[in-house]
Amino acid sequence: GGESQYPVKESDAREGAAMIWLDPRNNMRKGGESQYPGLNQSRPLSTSRVESSIPKDDFTPAHQAENLQKERWVYPSEQMFYNAMQRKGWDPKEEDMSSVVSIHNAVNEQTWNEVMRWEQDNHPECPRPKLVRFYGRPKDFSPRARMFSLLGYKLPFDRHDWTIDRCGKQVRYVIDFYHGKPSSEGKPVSFYVEVRPALDDPEALLDRVKMLVKPIVGTRDASGYWR
């Protein structure tokens, strides 16, 4: 069948915003984000994009179409990020975009490192999993996040579901993004990323249990993984 799509008015968009076509596979704008200047933009922003360390599967969403031949995901440019923030109803500042994109890229690299930690600890038979797709769900708090909020902890500011290919098997990970402790003046903004496999099958439950007990009964190898 053809590529499915549907129109939605984004919940965070400004009043009177137009209907936006989203790809239901990743909840991102159909056709990708524009590289043209945004509304009332005061100065040019970079349109160059940085290649990540995250291996890409065969699925190529619109925002990756220009990099079809690349084996890794490519991060959005400052201009694309500015346009995406503006479309969602934020008031982005041109002078902040370089820092915003750098933080975004660093957090995604950290997230992939955490996914790889789970995979290498529990499934070393598949040394090179790939990221199939990611799906933003900022308003869908996970049961874990809700439970900790009842204990007095803050809710995450964002949530993603990342689906990876583990040598032929698609596996979903749940990622909660939290603001870190406030830093002193001049220090970078800190974030905390909570990563774990979604409880979609018994194997994911077993992986979670193993990660709980490995610090008690296991030993680390030279790479820092539990064995």
mmCIF file of C-alpha atoms in Angstrom, residues 55 112 116 119-120 123-130 165-167 225 227:
data_model
loop_
_atom_site.group_PDB
_atom_site.id
_atom_site.type_symbol
_atom_site.label_atom_id
_atom_site.label_comp_id
_atom_site.label_asym_id
_atom_site.label_seq_id
_atom_site.Cartn_x
_atom_site.Cartn_y
_atom_site.Cartn_z
ATOM 1 C CA PRO A 55 23.097 3.763 12.163
ATOM 2 C CA TRP A 112 21.853 6.155 21.525
ATOM 3 C CA MET A 116 23.631 0.500 22.957
ATOM 4 C CA GLU A 119 21.778 -3.953 23.647
ATOM 5 C CA GLN A 120 25.409 -4.897 24.260
ATOM 6 C CA HIS A 123 22.154 -9.010 23.177
ATOM 7 C CA PRO A 124 25.852 -9.085 22.243
ATOM 8 C CA GLU A 125 24.960 -11.526 19.450
ATOM 9 C CA CYS A 126 23.768 -8.469 17.472
ATOM 10 C CA PRO A 127 26.686 -6.025 17.628
ATOM 11 C CA ARG A 128 25.267 -3.356 15.315
ATOM 12 C CA PRO A 129 21.587 -2.574 15.830
ATOM 13 C CA LYS A 130 20.104 0.251 13.767
ATOM 14 C CA ASP A 165 16.332 -3.210 14.310
ATOM 15 C CA ARG A 166 18.064 -5.954 16.290
ATOM 16 C CA CYS A 167 19.317 -8.158 13.458
ATOM 17 C CA TYR A 225 29.488 -3.660 29.886
ATOM 18 C CA ARG A 227 28.884 -9.774 31.818
#
